[in-house]
C-alpha atoms as a printed R data frame, in Angstrom:
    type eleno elety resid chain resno       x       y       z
1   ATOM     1    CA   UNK     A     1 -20.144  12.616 -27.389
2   ATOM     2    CA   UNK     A     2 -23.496  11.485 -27.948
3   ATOM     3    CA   UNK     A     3 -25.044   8.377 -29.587
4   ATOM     4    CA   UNK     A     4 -28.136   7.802 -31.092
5   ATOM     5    CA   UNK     A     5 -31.088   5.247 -30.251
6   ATOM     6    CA   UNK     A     6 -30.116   1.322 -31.617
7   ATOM     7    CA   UNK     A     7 -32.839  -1.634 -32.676
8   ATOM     8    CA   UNK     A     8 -31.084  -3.827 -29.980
9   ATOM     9    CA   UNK     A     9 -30.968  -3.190 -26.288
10  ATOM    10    CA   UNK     A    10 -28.553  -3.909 -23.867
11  ATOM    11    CA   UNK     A    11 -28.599  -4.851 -20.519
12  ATOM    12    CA   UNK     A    12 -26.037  -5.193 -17.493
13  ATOM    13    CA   UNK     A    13 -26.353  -8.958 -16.595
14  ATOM    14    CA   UNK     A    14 -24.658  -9.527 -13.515
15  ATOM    15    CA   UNK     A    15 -21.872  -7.694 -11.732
16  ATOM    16    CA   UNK     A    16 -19.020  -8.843  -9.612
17  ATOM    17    CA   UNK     A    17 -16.069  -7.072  -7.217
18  ATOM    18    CA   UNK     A    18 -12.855  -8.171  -5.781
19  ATOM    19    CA   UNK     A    19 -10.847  -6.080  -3.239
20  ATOM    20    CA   UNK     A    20  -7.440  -7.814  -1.702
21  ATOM    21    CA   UNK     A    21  -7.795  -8.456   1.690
22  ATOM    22    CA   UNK     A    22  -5.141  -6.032   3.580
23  ATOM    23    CA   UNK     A    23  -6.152  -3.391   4.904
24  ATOM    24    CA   UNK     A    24  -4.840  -0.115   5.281
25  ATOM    25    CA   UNK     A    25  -6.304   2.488   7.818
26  ATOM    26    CA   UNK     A    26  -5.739   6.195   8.403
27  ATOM    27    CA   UNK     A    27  -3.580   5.282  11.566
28  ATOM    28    CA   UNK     A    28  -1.106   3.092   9.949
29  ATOM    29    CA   UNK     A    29  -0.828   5.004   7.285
30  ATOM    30    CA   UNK     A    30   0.461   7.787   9.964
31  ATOM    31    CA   UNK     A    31   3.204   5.633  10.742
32  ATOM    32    CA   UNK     A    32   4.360   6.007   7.265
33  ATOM    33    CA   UNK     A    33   3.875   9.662   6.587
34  ATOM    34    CA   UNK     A    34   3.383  13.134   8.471
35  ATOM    35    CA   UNK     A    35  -0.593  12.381   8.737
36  ATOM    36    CA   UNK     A    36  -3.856  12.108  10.687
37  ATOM    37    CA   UNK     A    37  -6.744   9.798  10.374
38  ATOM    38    CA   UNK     A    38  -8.742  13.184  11.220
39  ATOM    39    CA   UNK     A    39  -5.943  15.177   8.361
40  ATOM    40    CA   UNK     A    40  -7.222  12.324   5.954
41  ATOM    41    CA   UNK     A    41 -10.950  11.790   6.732
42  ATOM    42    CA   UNK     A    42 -11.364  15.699   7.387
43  ATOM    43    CA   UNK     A    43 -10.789  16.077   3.533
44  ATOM    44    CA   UNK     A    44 -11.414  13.548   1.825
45  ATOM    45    CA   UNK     A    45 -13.633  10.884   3.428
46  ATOM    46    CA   UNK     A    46 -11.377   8.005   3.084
47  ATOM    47    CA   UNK     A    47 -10.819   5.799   6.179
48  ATOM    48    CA   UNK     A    48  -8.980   3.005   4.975
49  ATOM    49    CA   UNK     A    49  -8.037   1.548   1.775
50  ATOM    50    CA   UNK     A    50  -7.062  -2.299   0.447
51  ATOM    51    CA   UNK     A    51  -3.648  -3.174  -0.613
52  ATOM    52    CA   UNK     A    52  -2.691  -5.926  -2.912
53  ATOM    53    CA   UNK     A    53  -0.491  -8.508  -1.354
54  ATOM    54    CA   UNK     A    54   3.165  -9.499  -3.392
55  ATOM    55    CA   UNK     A    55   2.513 -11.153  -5.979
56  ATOM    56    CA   UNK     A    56  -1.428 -10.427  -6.949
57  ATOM    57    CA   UNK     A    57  -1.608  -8.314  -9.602
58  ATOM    58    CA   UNK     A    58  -4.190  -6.188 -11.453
59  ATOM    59    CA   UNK     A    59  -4.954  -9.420 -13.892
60  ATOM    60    CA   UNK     A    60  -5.279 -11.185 -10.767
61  ATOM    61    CA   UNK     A    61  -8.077  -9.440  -8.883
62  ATOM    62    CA   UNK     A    62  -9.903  -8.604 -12.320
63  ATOM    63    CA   UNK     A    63 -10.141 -12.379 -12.890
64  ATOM    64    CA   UNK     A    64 -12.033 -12.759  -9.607
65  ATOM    65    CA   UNK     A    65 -14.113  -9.875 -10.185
66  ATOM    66    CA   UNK     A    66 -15.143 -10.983 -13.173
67  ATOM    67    CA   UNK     A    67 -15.624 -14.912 -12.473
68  ATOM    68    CA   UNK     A    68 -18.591 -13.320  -9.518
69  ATOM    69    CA   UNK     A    69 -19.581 -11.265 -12.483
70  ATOM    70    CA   UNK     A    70 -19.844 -14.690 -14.608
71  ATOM    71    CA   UNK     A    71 -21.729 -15.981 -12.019
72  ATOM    72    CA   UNK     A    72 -24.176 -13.696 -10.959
73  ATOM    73    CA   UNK     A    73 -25.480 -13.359 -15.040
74  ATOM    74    CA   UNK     A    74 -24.904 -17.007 -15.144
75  ATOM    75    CA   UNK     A    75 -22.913 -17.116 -18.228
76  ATOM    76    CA   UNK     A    76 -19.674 -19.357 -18.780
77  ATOM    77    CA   UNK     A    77 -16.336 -17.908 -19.582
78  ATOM    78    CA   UNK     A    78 -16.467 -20.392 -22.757
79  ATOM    79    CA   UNK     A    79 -19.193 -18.259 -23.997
80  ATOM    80    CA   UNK     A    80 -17.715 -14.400 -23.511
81  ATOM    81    CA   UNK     A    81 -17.236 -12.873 -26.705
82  ATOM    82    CA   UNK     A    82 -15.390  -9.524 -25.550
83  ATOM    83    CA   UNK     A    83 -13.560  -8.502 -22.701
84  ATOM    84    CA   UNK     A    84 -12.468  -5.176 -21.931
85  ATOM    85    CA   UNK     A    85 -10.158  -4.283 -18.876
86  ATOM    86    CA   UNK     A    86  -9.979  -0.855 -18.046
87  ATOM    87    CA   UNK     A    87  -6.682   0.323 -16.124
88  ATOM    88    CA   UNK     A    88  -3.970   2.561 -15.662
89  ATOM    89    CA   UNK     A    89  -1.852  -0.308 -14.078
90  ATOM    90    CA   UNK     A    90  -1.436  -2.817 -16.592
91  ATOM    91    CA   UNK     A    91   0.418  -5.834 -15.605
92  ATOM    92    CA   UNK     A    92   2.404  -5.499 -18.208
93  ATOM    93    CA   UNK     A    93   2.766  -2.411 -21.067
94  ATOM    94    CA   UNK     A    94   2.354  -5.596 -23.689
95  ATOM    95    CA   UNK     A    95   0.404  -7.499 -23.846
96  ATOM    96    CA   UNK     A    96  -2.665  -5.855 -22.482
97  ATOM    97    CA   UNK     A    97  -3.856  -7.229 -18.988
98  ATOM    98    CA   UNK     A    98  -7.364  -8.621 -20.719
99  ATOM    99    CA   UNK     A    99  -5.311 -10.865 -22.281
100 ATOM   100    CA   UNK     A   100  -4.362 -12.141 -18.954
101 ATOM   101    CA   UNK     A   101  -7.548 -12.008 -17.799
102 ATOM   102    CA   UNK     A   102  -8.876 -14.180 -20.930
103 ATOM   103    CA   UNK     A   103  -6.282 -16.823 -20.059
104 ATOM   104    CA   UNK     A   104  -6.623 -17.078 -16.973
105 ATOM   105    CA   UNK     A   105 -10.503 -17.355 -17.028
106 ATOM   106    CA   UNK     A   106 -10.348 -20.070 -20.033
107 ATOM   107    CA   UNK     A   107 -12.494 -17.414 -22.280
108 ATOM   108    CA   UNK     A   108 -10.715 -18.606 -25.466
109 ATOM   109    CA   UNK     A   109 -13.579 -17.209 -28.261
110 ATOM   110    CA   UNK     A   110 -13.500 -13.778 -26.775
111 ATOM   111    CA   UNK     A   111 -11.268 -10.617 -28.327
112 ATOM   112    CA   UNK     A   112  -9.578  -9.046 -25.397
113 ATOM   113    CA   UNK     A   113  -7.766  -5.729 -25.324
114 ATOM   114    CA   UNK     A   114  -7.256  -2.725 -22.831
115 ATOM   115    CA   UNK     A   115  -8.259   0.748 -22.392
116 ATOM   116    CA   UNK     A   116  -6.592   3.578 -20.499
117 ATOM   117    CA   UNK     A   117  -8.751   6.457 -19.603
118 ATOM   118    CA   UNK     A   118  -8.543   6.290 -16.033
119 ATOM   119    CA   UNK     A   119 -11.057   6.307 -13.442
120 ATOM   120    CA   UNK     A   120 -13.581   7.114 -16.633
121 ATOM   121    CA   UNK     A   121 -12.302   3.407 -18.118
122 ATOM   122    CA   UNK     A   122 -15.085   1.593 -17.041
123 ATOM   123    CA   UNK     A   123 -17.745   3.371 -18.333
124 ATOM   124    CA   UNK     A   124 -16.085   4.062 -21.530
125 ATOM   125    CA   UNK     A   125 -16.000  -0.150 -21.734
126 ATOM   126    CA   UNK     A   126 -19.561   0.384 -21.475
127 ATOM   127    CA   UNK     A   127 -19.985   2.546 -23.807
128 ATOM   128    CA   UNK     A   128 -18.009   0.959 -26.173
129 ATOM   129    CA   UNK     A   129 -19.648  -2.226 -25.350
130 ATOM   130    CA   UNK     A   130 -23.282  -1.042 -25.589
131 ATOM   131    CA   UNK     A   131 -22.642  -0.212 -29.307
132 ATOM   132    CA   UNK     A   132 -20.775  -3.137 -30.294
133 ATOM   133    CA   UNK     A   133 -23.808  -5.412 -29.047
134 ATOM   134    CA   UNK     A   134 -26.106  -3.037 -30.589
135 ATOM   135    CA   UNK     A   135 -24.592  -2.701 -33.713
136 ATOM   136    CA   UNK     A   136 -24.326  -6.769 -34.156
137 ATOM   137    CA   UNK     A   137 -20.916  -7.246 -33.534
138 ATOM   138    CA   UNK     A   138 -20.890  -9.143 -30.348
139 ATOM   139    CA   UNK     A   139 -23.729 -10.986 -28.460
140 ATOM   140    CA   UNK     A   140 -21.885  -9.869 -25.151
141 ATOM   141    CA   UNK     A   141 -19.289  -8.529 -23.624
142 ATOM   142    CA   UNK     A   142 -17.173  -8.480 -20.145
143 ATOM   143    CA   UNK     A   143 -16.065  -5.148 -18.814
144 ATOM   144    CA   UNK     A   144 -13.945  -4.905 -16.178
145 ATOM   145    CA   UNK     A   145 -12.482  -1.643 -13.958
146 ATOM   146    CA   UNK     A   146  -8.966  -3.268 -12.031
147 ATOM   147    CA   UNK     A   147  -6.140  -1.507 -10.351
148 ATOM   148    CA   UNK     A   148  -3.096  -2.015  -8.679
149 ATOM   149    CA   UNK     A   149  -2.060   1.779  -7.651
150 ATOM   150    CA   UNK     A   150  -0.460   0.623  -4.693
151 ATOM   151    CA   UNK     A   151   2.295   0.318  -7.164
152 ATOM   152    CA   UNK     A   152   1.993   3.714  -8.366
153 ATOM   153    CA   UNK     A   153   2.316   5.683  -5.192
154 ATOM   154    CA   UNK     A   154   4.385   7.328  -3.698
155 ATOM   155    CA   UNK     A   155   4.476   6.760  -0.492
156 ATOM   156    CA   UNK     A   156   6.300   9.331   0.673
157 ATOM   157    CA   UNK     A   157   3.767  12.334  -0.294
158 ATOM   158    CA   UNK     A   158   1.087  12.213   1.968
159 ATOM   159    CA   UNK     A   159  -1.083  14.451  -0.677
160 ATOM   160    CA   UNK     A   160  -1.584  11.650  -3.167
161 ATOM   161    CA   UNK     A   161  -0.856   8.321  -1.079
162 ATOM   162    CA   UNK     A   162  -3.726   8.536   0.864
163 ATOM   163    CA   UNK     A   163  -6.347   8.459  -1.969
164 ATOM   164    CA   UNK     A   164  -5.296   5.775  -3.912
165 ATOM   165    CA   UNK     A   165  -6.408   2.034  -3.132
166 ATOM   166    CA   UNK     A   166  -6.629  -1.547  -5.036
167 ATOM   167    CA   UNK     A   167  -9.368  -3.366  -6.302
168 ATOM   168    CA   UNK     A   168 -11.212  -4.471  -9.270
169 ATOM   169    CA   UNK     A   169 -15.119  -4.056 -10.350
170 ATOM   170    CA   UNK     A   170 -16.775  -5.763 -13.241
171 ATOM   171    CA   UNK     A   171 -19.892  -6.550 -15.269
172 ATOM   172    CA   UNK     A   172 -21.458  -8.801 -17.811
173 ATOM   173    CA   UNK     A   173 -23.363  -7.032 -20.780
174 ATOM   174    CA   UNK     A   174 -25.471  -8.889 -23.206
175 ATOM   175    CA   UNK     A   175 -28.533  -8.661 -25.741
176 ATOM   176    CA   UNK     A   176 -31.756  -7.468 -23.511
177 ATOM   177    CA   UNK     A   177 -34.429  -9.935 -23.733
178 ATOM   178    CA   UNK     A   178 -38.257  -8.277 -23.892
179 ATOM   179    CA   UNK     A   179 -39.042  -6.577 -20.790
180 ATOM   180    CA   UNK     A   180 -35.864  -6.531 -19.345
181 ATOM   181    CA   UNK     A   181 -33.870  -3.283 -18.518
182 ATOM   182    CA   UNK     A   182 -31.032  -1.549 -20.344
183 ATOM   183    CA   UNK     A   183 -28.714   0.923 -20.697
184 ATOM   184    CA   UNK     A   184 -30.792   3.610 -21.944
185 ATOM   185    CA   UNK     A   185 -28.056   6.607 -22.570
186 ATOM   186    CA   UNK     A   186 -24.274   6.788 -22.131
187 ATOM   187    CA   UNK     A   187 -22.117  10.048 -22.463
188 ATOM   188    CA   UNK     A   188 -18.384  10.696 -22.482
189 ATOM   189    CA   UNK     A   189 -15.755  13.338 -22.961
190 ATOM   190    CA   UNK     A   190 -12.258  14.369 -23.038
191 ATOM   191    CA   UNK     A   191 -10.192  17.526 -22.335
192 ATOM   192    CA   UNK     A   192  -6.890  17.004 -23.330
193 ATOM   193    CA   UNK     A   193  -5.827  20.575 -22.390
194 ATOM   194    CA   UNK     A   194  -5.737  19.643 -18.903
195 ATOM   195    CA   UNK     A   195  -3.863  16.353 -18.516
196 ATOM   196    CA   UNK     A   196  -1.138  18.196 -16.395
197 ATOM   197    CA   UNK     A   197  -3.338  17.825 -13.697
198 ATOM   198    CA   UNK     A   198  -3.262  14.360 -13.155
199 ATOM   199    CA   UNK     A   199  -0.800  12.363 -14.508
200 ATOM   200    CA   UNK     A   200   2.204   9.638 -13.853
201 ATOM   201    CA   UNK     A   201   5.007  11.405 -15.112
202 ATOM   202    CA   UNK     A   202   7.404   8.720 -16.235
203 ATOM   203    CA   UNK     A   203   8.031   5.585 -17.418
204 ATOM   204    CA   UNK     A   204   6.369   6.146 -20.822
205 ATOM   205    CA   UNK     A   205   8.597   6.458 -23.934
206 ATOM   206    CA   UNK     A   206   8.613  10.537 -23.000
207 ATOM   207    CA   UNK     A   207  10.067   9.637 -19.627
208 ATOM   208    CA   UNK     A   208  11.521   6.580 -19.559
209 ATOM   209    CA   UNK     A   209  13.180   5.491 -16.261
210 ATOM   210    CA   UNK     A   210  16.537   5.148 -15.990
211 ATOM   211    CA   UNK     A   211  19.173   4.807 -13.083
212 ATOM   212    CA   UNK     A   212  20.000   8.384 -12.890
213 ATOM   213    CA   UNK     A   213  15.739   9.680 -12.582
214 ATOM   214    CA   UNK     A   214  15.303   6.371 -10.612
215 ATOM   215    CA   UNK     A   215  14.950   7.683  -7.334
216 ATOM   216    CA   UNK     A   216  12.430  11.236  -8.737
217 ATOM   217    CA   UNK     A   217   9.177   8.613  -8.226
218 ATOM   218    CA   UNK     A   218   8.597  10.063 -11.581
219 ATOM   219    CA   UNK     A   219   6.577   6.837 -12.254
220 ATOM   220    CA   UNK     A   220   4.083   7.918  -9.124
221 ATOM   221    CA   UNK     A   221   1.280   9.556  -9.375
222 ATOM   222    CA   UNK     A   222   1.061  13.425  -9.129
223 ATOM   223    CA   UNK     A   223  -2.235  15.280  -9.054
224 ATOM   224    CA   UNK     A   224  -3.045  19.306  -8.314
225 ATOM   225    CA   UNK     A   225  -6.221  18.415  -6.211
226 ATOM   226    CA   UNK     A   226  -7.819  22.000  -5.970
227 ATOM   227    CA   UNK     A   227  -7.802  22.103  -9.860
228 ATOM   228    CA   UNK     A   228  -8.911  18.652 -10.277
229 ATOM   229    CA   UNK     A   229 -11.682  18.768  -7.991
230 ATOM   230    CA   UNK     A   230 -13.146  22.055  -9.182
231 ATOM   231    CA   UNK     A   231 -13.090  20.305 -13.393
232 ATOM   232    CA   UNK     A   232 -14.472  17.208 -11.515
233 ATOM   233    CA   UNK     A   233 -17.921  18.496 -10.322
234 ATOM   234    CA   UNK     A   234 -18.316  20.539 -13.117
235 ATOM   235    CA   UNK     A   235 -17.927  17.911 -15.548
236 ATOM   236    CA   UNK     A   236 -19.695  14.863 -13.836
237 ATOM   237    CA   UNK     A   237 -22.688  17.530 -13.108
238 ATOM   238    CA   UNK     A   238 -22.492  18.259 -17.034
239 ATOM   239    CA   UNK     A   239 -22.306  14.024 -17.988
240 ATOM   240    CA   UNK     A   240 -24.769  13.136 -15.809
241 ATOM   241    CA   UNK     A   241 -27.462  15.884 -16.366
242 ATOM   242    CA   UNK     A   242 -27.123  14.902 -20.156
243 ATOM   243    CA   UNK     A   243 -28.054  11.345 -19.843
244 ATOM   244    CA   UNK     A   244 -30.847  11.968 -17.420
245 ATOM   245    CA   UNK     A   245 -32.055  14.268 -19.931
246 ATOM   246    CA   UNK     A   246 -31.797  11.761 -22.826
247 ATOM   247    CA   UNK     A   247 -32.899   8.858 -20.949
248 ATOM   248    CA   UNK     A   248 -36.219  11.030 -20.037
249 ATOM   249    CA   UNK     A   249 -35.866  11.272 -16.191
250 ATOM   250    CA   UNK     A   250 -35.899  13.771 -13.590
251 ATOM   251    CA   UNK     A   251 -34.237  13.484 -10.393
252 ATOM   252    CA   UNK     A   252 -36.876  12.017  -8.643
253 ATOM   253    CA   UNK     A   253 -37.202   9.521 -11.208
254 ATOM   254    CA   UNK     A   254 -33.437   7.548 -10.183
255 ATOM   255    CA   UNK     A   255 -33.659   5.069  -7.335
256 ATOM   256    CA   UNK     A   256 -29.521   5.334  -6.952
257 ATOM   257    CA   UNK     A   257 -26.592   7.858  -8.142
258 ATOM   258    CA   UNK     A   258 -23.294   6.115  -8.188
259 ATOM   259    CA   UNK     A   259 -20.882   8.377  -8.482
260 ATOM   260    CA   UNK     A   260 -16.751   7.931  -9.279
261 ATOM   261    CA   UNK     A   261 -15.308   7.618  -5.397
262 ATOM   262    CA   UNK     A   262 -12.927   9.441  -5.338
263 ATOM   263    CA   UNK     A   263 -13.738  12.388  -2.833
264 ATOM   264    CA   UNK     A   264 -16.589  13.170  -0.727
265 ATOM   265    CA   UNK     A   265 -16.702  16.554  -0.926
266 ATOM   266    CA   UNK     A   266 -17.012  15.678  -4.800
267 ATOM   267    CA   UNK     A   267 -19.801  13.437  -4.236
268 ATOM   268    CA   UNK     A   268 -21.716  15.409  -2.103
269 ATOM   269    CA   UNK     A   269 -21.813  18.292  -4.715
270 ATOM   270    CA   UNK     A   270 -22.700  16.210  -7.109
271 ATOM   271    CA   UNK     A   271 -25.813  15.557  -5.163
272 ATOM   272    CA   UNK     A   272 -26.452  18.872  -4.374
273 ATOM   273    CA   UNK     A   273 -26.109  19.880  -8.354
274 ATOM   274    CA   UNK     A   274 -28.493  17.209  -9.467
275 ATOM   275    CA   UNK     A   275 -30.889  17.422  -6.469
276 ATOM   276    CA   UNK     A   276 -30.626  13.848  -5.751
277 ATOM   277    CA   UNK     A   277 -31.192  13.278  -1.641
278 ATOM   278    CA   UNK     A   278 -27.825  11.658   0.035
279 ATOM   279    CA   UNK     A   279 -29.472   8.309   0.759
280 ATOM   280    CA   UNK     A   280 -29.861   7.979  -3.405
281 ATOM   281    CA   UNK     A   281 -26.237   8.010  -3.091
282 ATOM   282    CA   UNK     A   282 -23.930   4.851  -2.938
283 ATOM   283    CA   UNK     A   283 -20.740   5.676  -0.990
284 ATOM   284    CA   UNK     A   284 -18.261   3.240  -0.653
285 ATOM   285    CA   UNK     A   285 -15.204   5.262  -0.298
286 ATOM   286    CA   UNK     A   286 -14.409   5.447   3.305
287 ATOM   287    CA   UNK     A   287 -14.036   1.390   2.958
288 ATOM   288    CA   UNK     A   288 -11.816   1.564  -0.309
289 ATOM   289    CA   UNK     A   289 -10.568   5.020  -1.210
290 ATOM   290    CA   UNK     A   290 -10.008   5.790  -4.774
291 ATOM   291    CA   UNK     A   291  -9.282   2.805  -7.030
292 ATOM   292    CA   UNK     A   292  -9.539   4.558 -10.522
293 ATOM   293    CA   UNK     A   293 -11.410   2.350 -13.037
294 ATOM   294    CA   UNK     A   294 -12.266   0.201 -10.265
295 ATOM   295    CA   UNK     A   295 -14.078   2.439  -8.062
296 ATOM   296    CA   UNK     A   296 -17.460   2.876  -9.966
297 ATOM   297    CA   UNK     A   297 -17.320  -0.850 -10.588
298 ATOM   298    CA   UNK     A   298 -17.113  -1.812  -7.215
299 ATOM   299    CA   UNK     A   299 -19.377   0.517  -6.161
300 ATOM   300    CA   UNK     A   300 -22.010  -0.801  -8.879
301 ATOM   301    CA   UNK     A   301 -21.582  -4.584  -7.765
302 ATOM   302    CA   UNK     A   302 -21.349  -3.666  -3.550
303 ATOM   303    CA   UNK     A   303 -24.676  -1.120  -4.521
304 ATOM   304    CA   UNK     A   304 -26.291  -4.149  -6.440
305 ATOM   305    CA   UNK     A   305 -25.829  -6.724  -3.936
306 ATOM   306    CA   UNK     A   306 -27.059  -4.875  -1.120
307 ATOM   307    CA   UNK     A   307 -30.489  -4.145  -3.270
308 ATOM   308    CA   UNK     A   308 -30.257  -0.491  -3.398
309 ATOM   309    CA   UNK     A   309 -32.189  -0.593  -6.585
310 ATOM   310    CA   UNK     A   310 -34.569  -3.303  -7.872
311 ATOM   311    CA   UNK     A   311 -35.643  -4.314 -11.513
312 ATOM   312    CA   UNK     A   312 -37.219  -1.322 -13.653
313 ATOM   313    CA   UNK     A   313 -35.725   1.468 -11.517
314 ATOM   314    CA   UNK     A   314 -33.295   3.669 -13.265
315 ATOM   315    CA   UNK     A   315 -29.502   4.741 -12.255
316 ATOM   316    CA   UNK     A   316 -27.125   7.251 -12.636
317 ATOM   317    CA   UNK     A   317 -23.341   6.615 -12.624
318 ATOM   318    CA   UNK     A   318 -21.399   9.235 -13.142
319 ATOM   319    CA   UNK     A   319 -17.687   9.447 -13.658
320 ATOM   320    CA   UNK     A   320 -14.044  11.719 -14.028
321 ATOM   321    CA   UNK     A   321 -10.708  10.759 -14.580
322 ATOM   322    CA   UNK     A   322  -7.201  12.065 -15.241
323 ATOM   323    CA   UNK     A   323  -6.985  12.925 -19.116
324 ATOM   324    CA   UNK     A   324  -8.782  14.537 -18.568
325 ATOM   325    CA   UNK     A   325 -12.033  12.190 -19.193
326 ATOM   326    CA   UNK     A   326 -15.578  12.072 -17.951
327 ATOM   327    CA   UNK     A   327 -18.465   9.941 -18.431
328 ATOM   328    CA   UNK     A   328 -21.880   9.052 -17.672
329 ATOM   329    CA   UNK     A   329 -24.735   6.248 -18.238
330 ATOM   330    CA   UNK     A   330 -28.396   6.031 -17.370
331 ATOM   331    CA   UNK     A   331 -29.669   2.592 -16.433
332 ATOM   332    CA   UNK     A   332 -33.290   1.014 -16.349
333 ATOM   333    CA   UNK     A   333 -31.782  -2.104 -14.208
């Protein structure tokens, strides 16, 4: 899906992260199923991951991600006009977890609602966001990337509990002012052919859970990895070369590639495909493992912070998701 140019610009404002503050490493994870920190790392380039203590829930940690979010673009919550929460681990089915979110941070003008698309969900929010400021609709907008899988794993299958990890990511859009940057081309896409691949089975009206499935982890998440990382390169390679071609750049032209963290084996192919050198590459995963809709969030903010880019260079994030979804934006920070 494509878009075409609009009168008003839009930049990213200020971005903000929140991961809980238990960790869990490759070792103690061993303890809990037939696995090696050398098994885990060997594959997938994970090393530990954060888990979110009883009682903190996805609303929770996107509420702190985006009141450092708030901060850093130096807005007040009074003033938000739109929030979007992206996440496949709603606090609740109804109502959506932005509503949460806009309660909790006291953003009573703003519309909040929720969208599922996986670990694409943030950067659809941007999407979706960049058009609604362009178009007039909204003067800005929070979008914000938050997961609780720890709550979706089983943790008895040690091929899908050792990916998965908690977190939240967010960031503060608004109208660009002259000179400053924006996000200069955004691309996403669907193939709903495929969503066997990844998926949580159950506890959707098609599965529901009852006492006698209770005990299938039906409502875990289940994922044919050699399928899903093959439609993952190909994809993000695809997403991303399209909005470095429509944002006029070449490969020497982006100061940073952020890519979905999910694998490193993924990542590093993605580098390879686009020609981008490894140290253009923000990697976070080893610290965090895969947090979905979160993980490109995070990695923008931690990327940010650490000045990996600087005002007036251009990035690349690049993203792909169960659904299965992609997506892709080209920033002049």
């Amino acid at each position: 899906m494509s878009e075409a140019s609009s009168a008003i610009e839009v930049c990213i404002a200020g971005t903000g992260s929140y991961v809980p503050e238990k960790v869990l490493t490759n070792d103690e994870l061993s303890k809990i199923v037939d696995t090696t920190d050398e098994w885990i790392f060997t594959r997938t380039g994970i090393k530990e991951r954060r888990v979110a203590a009883e009682g903190e829930f996805t609303s929770h940690m996107a509420t702190k991600a985006a009141e450092r979010a708030l901060e850093q673009a130096g807005l007040a919550a009074a003033d938000i006009e739109l929030i979007i929460v992206a996440t496949i681990t709603p606090d609740t089915f109804t109502p959506a977890t932005a509503c949460y979110v806009q309660q909790n941070l006291g953003a009573h003008r703003a519309v909040a609602f929720d969208i599922s698309a996986a670990c694409s969900g943030f950067l659809y929010a941007m999407k979706l966001s960049k058009r609604l400021i362009s178009d007039g609709a909204f003067k800005n907008a929070l979008i914000i990337g938050a997961e609780k899988l720890s709550a979706f794993v089983n943790w008895e299958d040690r091929t899908t509990c050792v990916l998965f990890g908690d977190g939240a990511g967010a960031a503060v859009l608004r109208r660009a002012e002259p000179g400053e940057g924006s996000i200069i081309a955004t691309e996403m896409g669907t193939d709903g052919n495929l969503t066997h691949l990844l998926n949580i089975p159950g506890g959707g009206s098609a599965c529901p859970i009852t006492p006698a499935n209770a005990g299938l982890h039906l409502a875990t998440l289940a994922m044919q990895g050699k399928e899903v990382f093959k439609h993952a390169v190909n994809r993000m390679k695809e997403a991303a070369e399209k909005v470095i071609e429509r944002a006029g750049l070449q490969s020497e032209d982006i100061a940073c590639v952020i890519p979905h963290q999910a694998n490193l084996r993924i990542i590093d192919a993605i580098a390879d495909r686009l020609t981008v050198p490894n140290e253009r590459v923000f990697v976070n995963l080893h610290k965090y493992g895969n947090t979905s809709a979160a993980a490109v969030a995070i990695a923008l903010d931690e990327a940010n912070r650490e000045g990996k880019f600087k005002r007036g260079e251009h990035i690349v994030l690049v993203v792909f998701g169960a659904g299965l979804t992609w997506a892709a934006a080209a920033v002049r920070w």
